PDB file of C-alpha atoms and ligand atoms in Angstrom:
ATOM      1  CA  MET A   1     -13.423 -23.847  27.842  1.00  0.00           C
ATOM      2  CA  ASP A   2      -9.731 -24.295  28.457  1.00  0.00           C
ATOM      3  CA  GLU A   3      -7.155 -21.591  28.032  1.00  0.00           C
ATOM      4  CA  GLN A   4      -5.799 -22.798  24.571  1.00  0.00           C
ATOM      5  CA  THR A   5      -9.286 -22.765  22.914  1.00  0.00           C
ATOM      6  CA  LYS A   6      -9.876 -19.369  24.408  1.00  0.00           C
ATOM      7  CA  GLU A   7      -6.576 -18.185  22.681  1.00  0.00           C
ATOM      8  CA  ILE A   8      -7.549 -19.647  19.412  1.00  0.00           C
ATOM      9  CA  ARG A   9     -11.043 -18.124  19.598  1.00  0.00           C
ATOM     10  CA  LYS A  10      -9.684 -14.802  20.262  1.00  0.00           C
ATOM     11  CA  ALA A  11      -7.101 -14.982  17.368  1.00  0.00           C
ATOM     12  CA  TYR A  12      -9.920 -16.102  15.111  1.00  0.00           C
ATOM     13  CA  GLU A  13     -12.038 -12.977  16.049  1.00  0.00           C
ATOM     14  CA  VAL A  14      -9.127 -10.724  15.539  1.00  0.00           C
ATOM     15  CA  GLU A  15      -8.596 -12.227  12.167  1.00  0.00           C
ATOM     16  CA  LYS A  16     -12.274 -12.058  11.208  1.00  0.00           C
ATOM     17  CA  LYS A  17     -12.334  -8.260  12.113  1.00  0.00           C
ATOM     18  CA  ALA A  18      -9.232  -7.626  10.056  1.00  0.00           C
ATOM     19  CA  ARG A  19     -10.760  -9.466   7.060  1.00  0.00           C
ATOM     20  CA  LYS A  20     -13.961  -7.401   7.385  1.00  0.00           C
ATOM     21  CA  GLU A  21     -11.962  -4.140   7.488  1.00  0.00           C
ATOM     22  CA  LEU A  22      -9.978  -5.223   4.410  1.00  0.00           C
ATOM     23  CA  GLU A  23     -13.222  -5.991   2.566  1.00  0.00           C
ATOM     24  CA  ARG A  24     -14.581  -2.632   3.567  1.00  0.00           C
ATOM     25  CA  LEU A  25     -11.547  -0.781   2.278  1.00  0.00           C
ATOM     26  CA  ASP A  26     -11.737  -2.942  -0.963  1.00  0.00           C
ATOM     27  CA  ARG A  27     -15.174  -1.746  -1.453  1.00  0.00           C
ATOM     28  CA  ALA A  28     -14.325   1.765  -0.825  1.00  0.00           C
ATOM     29  CA  LYS A  29     -11.620   1.528  -3.416  1.00  0.00           C
ATOM     30  CA  ASP A  30     -14.131   0.167  -5.928  1.00  0.00           C
ATOM     31  CA  GLN A  31     -16.424   2.912  -5.123  1.00  0.00           C
ATOM     32  CA  PHE A  32     -13.859   5.487  -5.638  1.00  0.00           C
ATOM     33  CA  ILE A  33     -12.911   3.847  -8.943  1.00  0.00           C
ATOM     34  CA  MET A  34     -16.423   4.032 -10.053  1.00  0.00           C
ATOM     35  CA  ALA A  35     -16.962   7.558  -8.837  1.00  0.00           C
ATOM     36  CA  THR A  36     -13.714   8.560 -10.821  1.00  0.00           C
ATOM     37  CA  GLN A  37     -15.147   6.932 -13.806  1.00  0.00           C
ATOM     38  CA  HIS A  38     -18.483   8.448 -13.765  1.00  0.00           C
ATOM     39  CA  HIS A  39     -17.537  12.012 -12.742  1.00  0.00           C
ATOM     40  CA  LEU A  40     -14.311  12.404 -14.676  1.00  0.00           C
ATOM     41  CA  ARG A  41     -14.116  10.060 -17.637  1.00  0.00           C
ATOM     42  CA  THR A  42     -17.752  10.236 -18.690  1.00  0.00           C
ATOM     43  CA  PRO A  43     -17.998  14.150 -18.921  1.00  0.00           C
ATOM     44  CA  LEU A  44     -14.403  14.334 -20.496  1.00  0.00           C
ATOM     45  CA  THR A  45     -15.400  11.761 -23.168  1.00  0.00           C
ATOM     46  CA  SER A  46     -18.550  13.750 -23.913  1.00  0.00           C
ATOM     47  CA  MET A  47     -16.690  17.045 -24.136  1.00  0.00           C
ATOM     48  CA  ARG A  48     -14.273  15.402 -26.656  1.00  0.00           C
ATOM     49  CA  GLY A  49     -17.156  14.170 -28.667  1.00  0.00           C
ATOM     50  CA  TYR A  50     -18.748  17.718 -28.810  1.00  0.00           C
ATOM     51  CA  LEU A  51     -15.360  19.288 -29.778  1.00  0.00           C
ATOM     52  CA  ASP A  52     -14.994  16.633 -32.575  1.00  0.00           C
ATOM     53  CA  LEU A  53     -18.345  17.617 -34.034  1.00  0.00           C
ATOM     54  CA  LEU A  54     -17.729  21.155 -33.710  1.00  0.00           C
ATOM     55  CA  LEU A  55     -14.354  20.786 -35.465  1.00  0.00           C
ATOM     56  CA  ASP A  56     -15.700  18.679 -38.296  1.00  0.00           C
ATOM     57  CA  GLY A  57     -18.312  21.402 -38.991  1.00  0.00           C
ATOM     58  CA  SER A  58     -21.449  19.510 -37.796  1.00  0.00           C
ATOM     59  CA  TYR A  59     -22.596  22.730 -36.211  1.00  0.00           C
ATOM     60  CA  GLY A  60     -21.630  24.995 -39.081  1.00  0.00           C
ATOM     61  CA  LYS A  61     -18.441  26.376 -40.353  1.00  0.00           C
ATOM     62  CA  VAL A  62     -15.731  27.296 -37.675  1.00  0.00           C
ATOM     63  CA  PRO A  63     -13.675  30.386 -38.295  1.00  0.00           C
ATOM     64  CA  LYS A  64     -10.015  29.417 -38.806  1.00  0.00           C
ATOM     65  CA  ARG A  65      -8.651  31.077 -35.514  1.00  0.00           C
ATOM     66  CA  ILE A  66     -11.555  29.556 -33.448  1.00  0.00           C
ATOM     67  CA  GLY A  67     -10.720  26.111 -35.049  1.00  0.00           C
ATOM     68  CA  GLU A  68      -7.318  26.327 -34.026  1.00  0.00           C
ATOM     69  CA  ILE A  69      -8.224  27.059 -30.410  1.00  0.00           C
ATOM     70  CA  LEU A  70     -10.746  24.307 -30.387  1.00  0.00           C
ATOM     71  CA  LYS A  71      -8.010  21.879 -31.698  1.00  0.00           C
ATOM     72  CA  LYS A  72      -6.073  22.816 -28.596  1.00  0.00           C
ATOM     73  CA  PHE A  73      -8.930  22.116 -26.389  1.00  0.00           C
ATOM     74  CA  GLU A  74      -9.449  18.788 -28.203  1.00  0.00           C
ATOM     75  CA  THR A  75      -5.786  17.824 -27.688  1.00  0.00           C
ATOM     76  CA  SER A  76      -6.039  18.624 -23.941  1.00  0.00           C
ATOM     77  CA  THR A  77      -9.246  16.862 -23.479  1.00  0.00           C
ATOM     78  CA  LYS A  78      -7.809  13.813 -25.196  1.00  0.00           C
ATOM     79  CA  ASN A  79      -4.845  13.765 -23.010  1.00  0.00           C
ATOM     80  CA  GLU A  80      -6.978  14.116 -19.958  1.00  0.00           C
ATOM     81  CA  VAL A  81      -9.095  11.100 -21.054  1.00  0.00           C
ATOM     82  CA  ARG A  82      -5.824   9.102 -21.465  1.00  0.00           C
ATOM     83  CA  VAL A  83      -4.649  10.208 -18.001  1.00  0.00           C
ATOM     84  CA  VAL A  84      -7.899   9.191 -16.203  1.00  0.00           C
ATOM     85  CA  ASN A  85      -8.053   5.787 -18.086  1.00  0.00           C
ATOM     86  CA  GLU A  86      -4.279   5.293 -17.070  1.00  0.00           C
ATOM     87  CA  LEU A  87      -5.094   6.006 -13.396  1.00  0.00           C
ATOM     88  CA  LEU A  88      -8.080   3.718 -13.458  1.00  0.00           C
ATOM     89  CA  ASP A  89      -6.101   0.926 -15.021  1.00  0.00           C
ATOM     90  CA  ILE A  90      -3.281   1.389 -12.475  1.00  0.00           C
ATOM     91  CA  SER A  91      -5.885   0.982  -9.641  1.00  0.00           C
ATOM     92  CA  GLN A  92      -7.455  -2.010 -11.259  1.00  0.00           C
ATOM     93  CA  PHE A  93      -3.949  -3.649 -11.411  1.00  0.00           C
ATOM     94  CA  GLN A  94      -3.297  -2.802  -7.744  1.00  0.00           C
ATOM     95  CA  LEU A  95      -6.596  -4.312  -6.708  1.00  0.00           C
ATOM     96  CA  GLY A  96      -5.530  -7.532  -8.653  1.00  0.00           C
ATOM     97  CA  LYS A  97      -8.304  -7.292 -11.202  1.00  0.00           C
ATOM     98  CA  GLU A  98      -8.177  -8.777 -14.729  1.00  0.00           C
ATOM     99  CA  VAL A  99      -7.316  -5.646 -16.817  1.00  0.00           C
ATOM    100  CA  VAL A 100      -6.037  -7.291 -19.919  1.00  0.00           C
ATOM    101  CA  ASN A 101      -8.148  -9.251 -22.175  1.00  0.00           C
ATOM    102  CA  LEU A 102      -5.898 -11.455 -24.433  1.00  0.00           C
ATOM    103  CA  GLN A 103      -6.919 -12.178 -27.914  1.00  0.00           C
ATOM    104  CA  GLU A 104      -5.313 -14.467 -30.597  1.00  0.00           C
ATOM    105  CA  ASN A 105      -3.709 -13.359 -33.850  1.00  0.00           C
ATOM    106  CA  ILE A 106      -3.143  -9.587 -33.109  1.00  0.00           C
ATOM    107  CA  SER A 107      -0.828  -7.751 -35.595  1.00  0.00           C
ATOM    108  CA  ILE A 108       2.000  -5.982 -33.752  1.00  0.00           C
ATOM    109  CA  GLU A 109       2.483  -3.978 -36.878  1.00  0.00           C
ATOM    110  CA  THR A 110      -0.865  -2.467 -36.750  1.00  0.00           C
ATOM    111  CA  ILE A 111      -0.526  -1.454 -33.309  1.00  0.00           C
ATOM    112  CA  LEU A 112       2.850  -0.001 -33.764  1.00  0.00           C
ATOM    113  CA  LYS A 113       1.683   1.947 -36.861  1.00  0.00           C
ATOM    114  CA  GLU A 114      -1.383   3.338 -34.999  1.00  0.00           C
ATOM    115  CA  VAL A 115       1.114   4.432 -32.195  1.00  0.00           C
ATOM    116  CA  ILE A 116       3.327   6.222 -34.761  1.00  0.00           C
ATOM    117  CA  GLU A 117       0.530   7.901 -36.428  1.00  0.00           C
ATOM    118  CA  GLU A 118      -0.561   9.517 -33.200  1.00  0.00           C
ATOM    119  CA  PHE A 119       2.832  11.322 -32.842  1.00  0.00           C
ATOM    120  CA  GLN A 120       3.012  12.531 -36.486  1.00  0.00           C
ATOM    121  CA  LEU A 121       2.004  16.222 -35.623  1.00  0.00           C
ATOM    122  CA  GLU A 122       4.323  16.274 -32.596  1.00  0.00           C
ATOM    123  CA  THR A 123       7.467  14.937 -34.316  1.00  0.00           C
ATOM    124  CA  GLU A 124       7.031  17.397 -37.101  1.00  0.00           C
ATOM    125  CA  LYS A 125       6.612  20.162 -34.533  1.00  0.00           C
ATOM    126  CA  LYS A 126       9.753  19.202 -32.719  1.00  0.00           C
ATOM    127  CA  ASN A 127      11.609  18.421 -35.859  1.00  0.00           C
ATOM    128  CA  ILE A 128      12.793  14.981 -34.815  1.00  0.00           C
ATOM    129  CA  TYR A 129      12.187  11.632 -36.517  1.00  0.00           C
ATOM    130  CA  LEU A 130      10.071   8.625 -35.519  1.00  0.00           C
ATOM    131  CA  LYS A 131      10.461   5.559 -37.747  1.00  0.00           C
ATOM    132  CA  LEU A 132       9.735   1.932 -37.748  1.00  0.00           C
ATOM    133  CA  GLU A 133      12.278  -0.168 -39.309  1.00  0.00           C
ATOM    134  CA  LYS A 134      10.997  -3.012 -41.493  1.00  0.00           C
ATOM    135  CA  PRO A 135      11.946  -6.320 -40.113  1.00  0.00           C
ATOM    136  CA  GLU A 136      13.650  -9.019 -42.302  1.00  0.00           C
ATOM    137  CA  LYS A 137      10.661 -11.439 -41.853  1.00  0.00           C
ATOM    138  CA  PRO A 138       6.958 -10.476 -41.713  1.00  0.00           C
ATOM    139  CA  PHE A 139       5.746  -9.287 -38.510  1.00  0.00           C
ATOM    140  CA  PRO A 140       4.561 -12.183 -36.437  1.00  0.00           C
ATOM    141  CA  GLN A 141       1.106 -12.306 -34.940  1.00  0.00           C
ATOM    142  CA  ILE A 142       0.784 -12.344 -30.995  1.00  0.00           C
ATOM    143  CA  LYS A 143      -1.776 -13.058 -28.348  1.00  0.00           C
ATOM    144  CA  ALA A 144      -2.424  -9.649 -27.016  1.00  0.00           C
ATOM    145  CA  ASP A 145      -5.064  -7.152 -25.792  1.00  0.00           C
ATOM    146  CA  PRO A 146      -4.604  -4.666 -28.595  1.00  0.00           C
ATOM    147  CA  GLN A 147      -5.811  -1.664 -26.623  1.00  0.00           C
ATOM    148  CA  LYS A 148      -3.752  -2.047 -23.548  1.00  0.00           C
ATOM    149  CA  LEU A 149      -0.742  -3.124 -25.442  1.00  0.00           C
ATOM    150  CA  LYS A 150      -1.089   0.009 -27.536  1.00  0.00           C
ATOM    151  CA  VAL A 151      -1.307   2.118 -24.338  1.00  0.00           C
ATOM    152  CA  ALA A 152       1.962   0.433 -23.065  1.00  0.00           C
ATOM    153  CA  LEU A 153       3.834   0.949 -26.444  1.00  0.00           C
ATOM    154  CA  PHE A 154       2.361   4.583 -26.643  1.00  0.00           C
ATOM    155  CA  ASN A 155       3.776   5.450 -23.178  1.00  0.00           C
ATOM    156  CA  VAL A 156       7.179   4.160 -24.277  1.00  0.00           C
ATOM    157  CA  VAL A 157       7.181   6.037 -27.486  1.00  0.00           C
ATOM    158  CA  ASP A 158       5.795   9.068 -25.972  1.00  0.00           C
ATOM    159  CA  ASN A 159       8.750   9.240 -23.548  1.00  0.00           C
ATOM    160  CA  GLY A 160      11.236   8.641 -26.304  1.00  0.00           C
ATOM    161  CA  ILE A 161       9.807  11.812 -28.092  1.00  0.00           C
ATOM    162  CA  LYS A 162       9.250  13.794 -24.925  1.00  0.00           C
ATOM    163  CA  TYR A 163      12.809  13.296 -23.780  1.00  0.00           C
ATOM    164  CA  THR A 164      14.622  13.912 -27.183  1.00  0.00           C
ATOM    165  CA  LYS A 165      15.405  17.292 -28.457  1.00  0.00           C
ATOM    166  CA  GLN A 166      17.702  16.265 -31.380  1.00  0.00           C
ATOM    167  CA  GLY A 167      17.603  13.199 -33.547  1.00  0.00           C
ATOM    168  CA  GLY A 168      14.576  10.908 -32.808  1.00  0.00           C
ATOM    169  CA  VAL A 169      13.194   7.580 -32.108  1.00  0.00           C
ATOM    170  CA  THR A 170      13.563   4.413 -33.967  1.00  0.00           C
ATOM    171  CA  ILE A 171      11.382   1.249 -33.526  1.00  0.00           C
ATOM    172  CA  LYS A 172      12.742  -2.214 -34.497  1.00  0.00           C
ATOM    173  CA  ILE A 173      11.136  -5.728 -34.148  1.00  0.00           C
ATOM    174  CA  LYS A 174      13.096  -8.756 -33.792  1.00  0.00           C
ATOM    175  CA  LYS A 175      12.134 -12.439 -33.718  1.00  0.00           C
ATOM    176  CA  GLU A 176      14.064 -14.794 -31.429  1.00  0.00           C
ATOM    177  CA  GLN A 177      15.102 -17.146 -34.180  1.00  0.00           C
ATOM    178  CA  VAL A 178      15.496 -20.700 -32.521  1.00  0.00           C
ATOM    179  CA  PRO A 179      14.400 -21.043 -28.903  1.00  0.00           C
ATOM    180  CA  ARG A 180      17.599 -22.089 -27.042  1.00  0.00           C
ATOM    181  CA  LYS A 181      15.820 -24.538 -24.916  1.00  0.00           C
ATOM    182  CA  ARG A 182      12.938 -26.771 -25.951  1.00  0.00           C
ATOM    183  CA  GLU A 183      10.654 -25.348 -23.249  1.00  0.00           C
ATOM    184  CA  GLN A 184      11.435 -21.726 -24.264  1.00  0.00           C
ATOM    185  CA  LYS A 185       8.662 -20.301 -26.287  1.00  0.00           C
ATOM    186  CA  PRO A 186       9.500 -18.114 -29.291  1.00  0.00           C
ATOM    187  CA  LYS A 187       9.295 -14.468 -28.620  1.00  0.00           C
ATOM    188  CA  ILE A 188       9.435 -11.161 -30.217  1.00  0.00           C
ATOM    189  CA  LYS A 189      11.395  -8.190 -29.078  1.00  0.00           C
ATOM    190  CA  ILE A 190      10.356  -4.624 -29.715  1.00  0.00           C
ATOM    191  CA  ILE A 191      13.257  -2.194 -29.318  1.00  0.00           C
ATOM    192  CA  ILE A 192      12.466   1.617 -29.076  1.00  0.00           C
ATOM    193  CA  GLN A 193      15.622   3.639 -29.086  1.00  0.00           C
ATOM    194  CA  ASP A 194      15.948   7.395 -28.710  1.00  0.00           C
ATOM    195  CA  THR A 195      18.743   9.857 -28.836  1.00  0.00           C
ATOM    196  CA  GLY A 196      17.583  11.916 -25.842  1.00  0.00           C
ATOM    197  CA  ILE A 197      18.536  12.864 -22.334  1.00  0.00           C
ATOM    198  CA  GLY A 198      19.337   9.353 -21.234  1.00  0.00           C
ATOM    199  CA  ILE A 199      18.778   7.848 -17.782  1.00  0.00           C
ATOM    200  CA  ALA A 200      21.204   7.320 -15.049  1.00  0.00           C
ATOM    201  CA  LYS A 201      21.814   3.646 -14.362  1.00  0.00           C
ATOM    202  CA  GLU A 202      20.892   3.737 -10.771  1.00  0.00           C
ATOM    203  CA  GLU A 203      17.451   5.208 -11.575  1.00  0.00           C
ATOM    204  CA  ILE A 204      16.423   2.766 -14.409  1.00  0.00           C
ATOM    205  CA  ASP A 205      14.800  -0.174 -12.437  1.00  0.00           C
ATOM    206  CA  ASN A 206      12.592   1.911 -10.229  1.00  0.00           C
ATOM    207  CA  LEU A 207      11.131   3.740 -13.064  1.00  0.00           C
ATOM    208  CA  PHE A 208       9.102   0.486 -13.664  1.00  0.00           C
ATOM    209  CA  ILE A 209       7.966  -0.463 -10.326  1.00  0.00           C
ATOM    210  CA  ARG A 210       7.179   2.653  -8.486  1.00  0.00           C
ATOM    211  CA  THR A 211       4.268   5.054  -9.345  1.00  0.00           C
ATOM    212  CA  PHE A 212       5.117   8.731  -9.646  1.00  0.00           C
ATOM    213  CA  GLU A 213       8.832   7.943 -10.026  1.00  0.00           C
ATOM    214  CA  ARG A 214      10.644  10.133 -12.201  1.00  0.00           C
ATOM    215  CA  GLY A 215      14.422  10.423 -13.190  1.00  0.00           C
ATOM    216  CA  GLU A 216      16.359  13.517 -11.885  1.00  0.00           C
ATOM    217  CA  THR A 217      17.190  14.931 -15.064  1.00  0.00           C
ATOM    218  CA  ALA A 218      13.770  14.617 -16.436  1.00  0.00           C
ATOM    219  CA  GLU A 219      12.063  16.003 -13.347  1.00  0.00           C
ATOM    220  CA  LYS A 220      14.276  19.234 -13.418  1.00  0.00           C
ATOM    221  CA  LEU A 221      14.185  19.839 -17.094  1.00  0.00           C
ATOM    222  CA  TRP A 222      11.343  18.372 -18.899  1.00  0.00           C
ATOM    223  CA  GLY A 223       8.107  19.889 -17.695  1.00  0.00           C
ATOM    224  CA  PRO A 224       4.977  18.033 -16.653  1.00  0.00           C
ATOM    225  CA  GLY A 225       5.693  14.333 -16.592  1.00  0.00           C
ATOM    226  CA  LYS A 226       3.578  12.290 -14.241  1.00  0.00           C
ATOM    227  CA  GLY A 227       5.721   9.171 -13.513  1.00  0.00           C
ATOM    228  CA  ILE A 228       2.906   6.644 -14.095  1.00  0.00           C
ATOM    229  CA  GLY A 229       3.591   5.731 -17.773  1.00  0.00           C
ATOM    230  CA  LEU A 230       6.369   3.191 -17.314  1.00  0.00           C
ATOM    231  CA  PHE A 231       4.589   1.603 -14.276  1.00  0.00           C
ATOM    232  CA  LEU A 232       1.552   1.020 -16.233  1.00  0.00           C
ATOM    233  CA  ALA A 233       3.490  -0.246 -19.199  1.00  0.00           C
ATOM    234  CA  ASN A 234       5.222  -2.762 -16.948  1.00  0.00           C
ATOM    235  CA  GLN A 235       1.905  -3.895 -15.512  1.00  0.00           C
ATOM    236  CA  ILE A 236       0.478  -4.428 -19.017  1.00  0.00           C
ATOM    237  CA  ILE A 237       3.502  -6.205 -20.523  1.00  0.00           C
ATOM    238  CA  LYS A 238       3.701  -8.544 -17.473  1.00  0.00           C
ATOM    239  CA  ALA A 239      -0.157  -9.305 -17.955  1.00  0.00           C
ATOM    240  CA  HIS A 240       0.903 -10.314 -21.476  1.00  0.00           C
ATOM    241  CA  HIS A 241       3.458 -12.807 -19.866  1.00  0.00           C
ATOM    242  CA  GLY A 242       6.201 -10.483 -21.364  1.00  0.00           C
ATOM    243  CA  ARG A 243       8.947  -8.352 -19.998  1.00  0.00           C
ATOM    244  CA  ILE A 244       9.958  -4.663 -20.299  1.00  0.00           C
ATOM    245  CA  TRP A 245      13.343  -3.032 -19.453  1.00  0.00           C
ATOM    246  CA  ALA A 246      15.643  -0.361 -20.433  1.00  0.00           C
ATOM    247  CA  GLU A 247      19.191   0.495 -20.970  1.00  0.00           C
ATOM    248  CA  SER A 248      21.079   3.738 -21.174  1.00  0.00           C
ATOM    249  CA  GLU A 249      24.740   4.593 -21.306  1.00  0.00           C
ATOM    250  CA  GLY A 250      23.830   7.698 -19.126  1.00  0.00           C
ATOM    251  CA  LYS A 251      23.047  11.324 -19.348  1.00  0.00           C
ATOM    252  CA  ASN A 252      22.585  12.540 -22.881  1.00  0.00           C
ATOM    253  CA  LYS A 253      23.444   9.151 -24.376  1.00  0.00           C
ATOM    254  CA  GLY A 254      19.951   8.166 -25.300  1.00  0.00           C
ATOM    255  CA  SER A 255      17.676   5.385 -23.948  1.00  0.00           C
ATOM    256  CA  THR A 256      16.784   2.053 -25.405  1.00  0.00           C
ATOM    257  CA  PHE A 257      13.624   0.263 -24.183  1.00  0.00           C
ATOM    258  CA  PHE A 258      12.958  -3.433 -24.805  1.00  0.00           C
ATOM    259  CA  VAL A 259       9.512  -5.200 -24.679  1.00  0.00           C
ATOM    260  CA  GLU A 260       9.620  -8.907 -25.089  1.00  0.00           C
ATOM    261  CA  LEU A 261       6.396 -10.794 -25.859  1.00  0.00           C
ATOM    262  CA  PRO A 262       5.641 -14.367 -26.448  1.00  0.00           C
ATOM    263  CA  ILE A 263       4.373 -15.321 -30.018  1.00  0.00           C
ATOM    264  CA  SER A 264       1.008 -17.084 -30.079  1.00  0.00           C
TER     265      SER A 264
HETATM  266  P1  ADP B 301       6.554  10.564 -17.117  1.00  0.00           P
HETATM  267  O1  ADP B 301       5.176  11.045 -17.293  1.00  0.00           O
HETATM  268  O2  ADP B 301       7.309  11.234 -16.020  1.00  0.00           O
HETATM  269  O3  ADP B 301       7.487  10.558 -18.346  1.00  0.00           O
HETATM  270  P2  ADP B 301       6.990   7.712 -17.056  1.00  0.00           P
HETATM  271  O4  ADP B 301       6.502   6.663 -16.079  1.00  0.00           O
HETATM  272  O5  ADP B 301       6.595   7.429 -18.358  1.00  0.00           O
HETATM  273  O6  ADP B 301       6.509   9.063 -16.607  1.00  0.00           O
HETATM  274  O7  ADP B 301       8.546   7.764 -16.933  1.00  0.00           O
HETATM  275  C1  ADP B 301       9.050   7.869 -15.712  1.00  0.00           C
HETATM  276  C2  ADP B 301      10.516   8.610 -15.808  1.00  0.00           C
HETATM  277  O8  ADP B 301      11.294   7.773 -16.509  1.00  0.00           O
HETATM  278  C3  ADP B 301      10.326   9.905 -16.451  1.00  0.00           C
HETATM  279  O9  ADP B 301      10.053  10.850 -15.649  1.00  0.00           O
HETATM  280  C4  ADP B 301      11.919  10.001 -16.923  1.00  0.00           C
HETATM  281  O10 ADP B 301      12.697  10.324 -15.877  1.00  0.00           O
HETATM  282  C5  ADP B 301      12.343   8.530 -17.280  1.00  0.00           C
HETATM  283  N1  ADP B 301      12.245   8.232 -18.560  1.00  0.00           N
HETATM  284  C6  ADP B 301      11.292   7.453 -19.216  1.00  0.00           C
HETATM  285  N2  ADP B 301      11.604   7.348 -20.508  1.00  0.00           N
HETATM  286  C7  ADP B 301      12.601   8.029 -20.800  1.00  0.00           C
HETATM  287  C8  ADP B 301      13.448   8.203 -21.935  1.00  0.00           C
HETATM  288  N3  ADP B 301      13.094   7.775 -23.173  1.00  0.00           N
HETATM  289  N4  ADP B 301      14.581   9.075 -21.870  1.00  0.00           N
HETATM  290  C9  ADP B 301      14.911   9.549 -20.652  1.00  0.00           C
HETATM  291  N5  ADP B 301      14.196   9.329 -19.426  1.00  0.00           N
HETATM  292  C10 ADP B 301      13.157   8.632 -19.573  1.00  0.00           C
END
């Protein structure tokens, strides 16, 4: 065997070893995800189920005060299920797995109305508004994964409410009228605008591309944010062949989030 063949063989062995190690790490990650699913999501979901049964009186009448406490439990459990699901989705995206299952003829109106309904109690409690402006034309149908798209929009609206003390959040939908170029497909733009704490310009872009990234103002002032919502929203929207971005005039000047999606 000449020197060159020896070198090639050596490089091949190194590459093979590295590939094996990567495969092992990939399997370890998969096992971690499955364990998280099994040990966290399953019991949390079952807790939530029992709490729902207790609250709707399936095990007998619940005294008012205890009912109120059970409701708080139920809300916390629901939030925990949501966080576990989001972390699982993020790991799946990072592993390059297919997370989004696109279906034809999905109504964006239904998704947005469901999102808004989830925040009714919170907006009443905070005394801020959350409104969906009726578009001039009927809402177009889109190609989407309704559950995942709901998660993405939920996160953006959730932030709008979380980071707004006065005023509120307005959601608008616009259809791009005529595609400027022939190859450009028609799109819808969902605009989620709040009157809250705003975002410093230099922070905006990183919020979508880094996990556990938080704005300075939000970190100091606004309690237990996790810094994963916008990262996940970005991954989901990208998997829908869409785009998400934000604009803000700065501190205390509100923020506007834009989600652009192709129409089926
Ligand atoms: P978090 O759980 O921290 O809200 P996100 O990924 O959803 O995580 O958001 C990341 C960061 O982006 C927030 O911590 C906050 O600094 C900033 N942010 C997101 N939405 C808004 C908003 N509507 N107004 C002001 N800051 C926002």
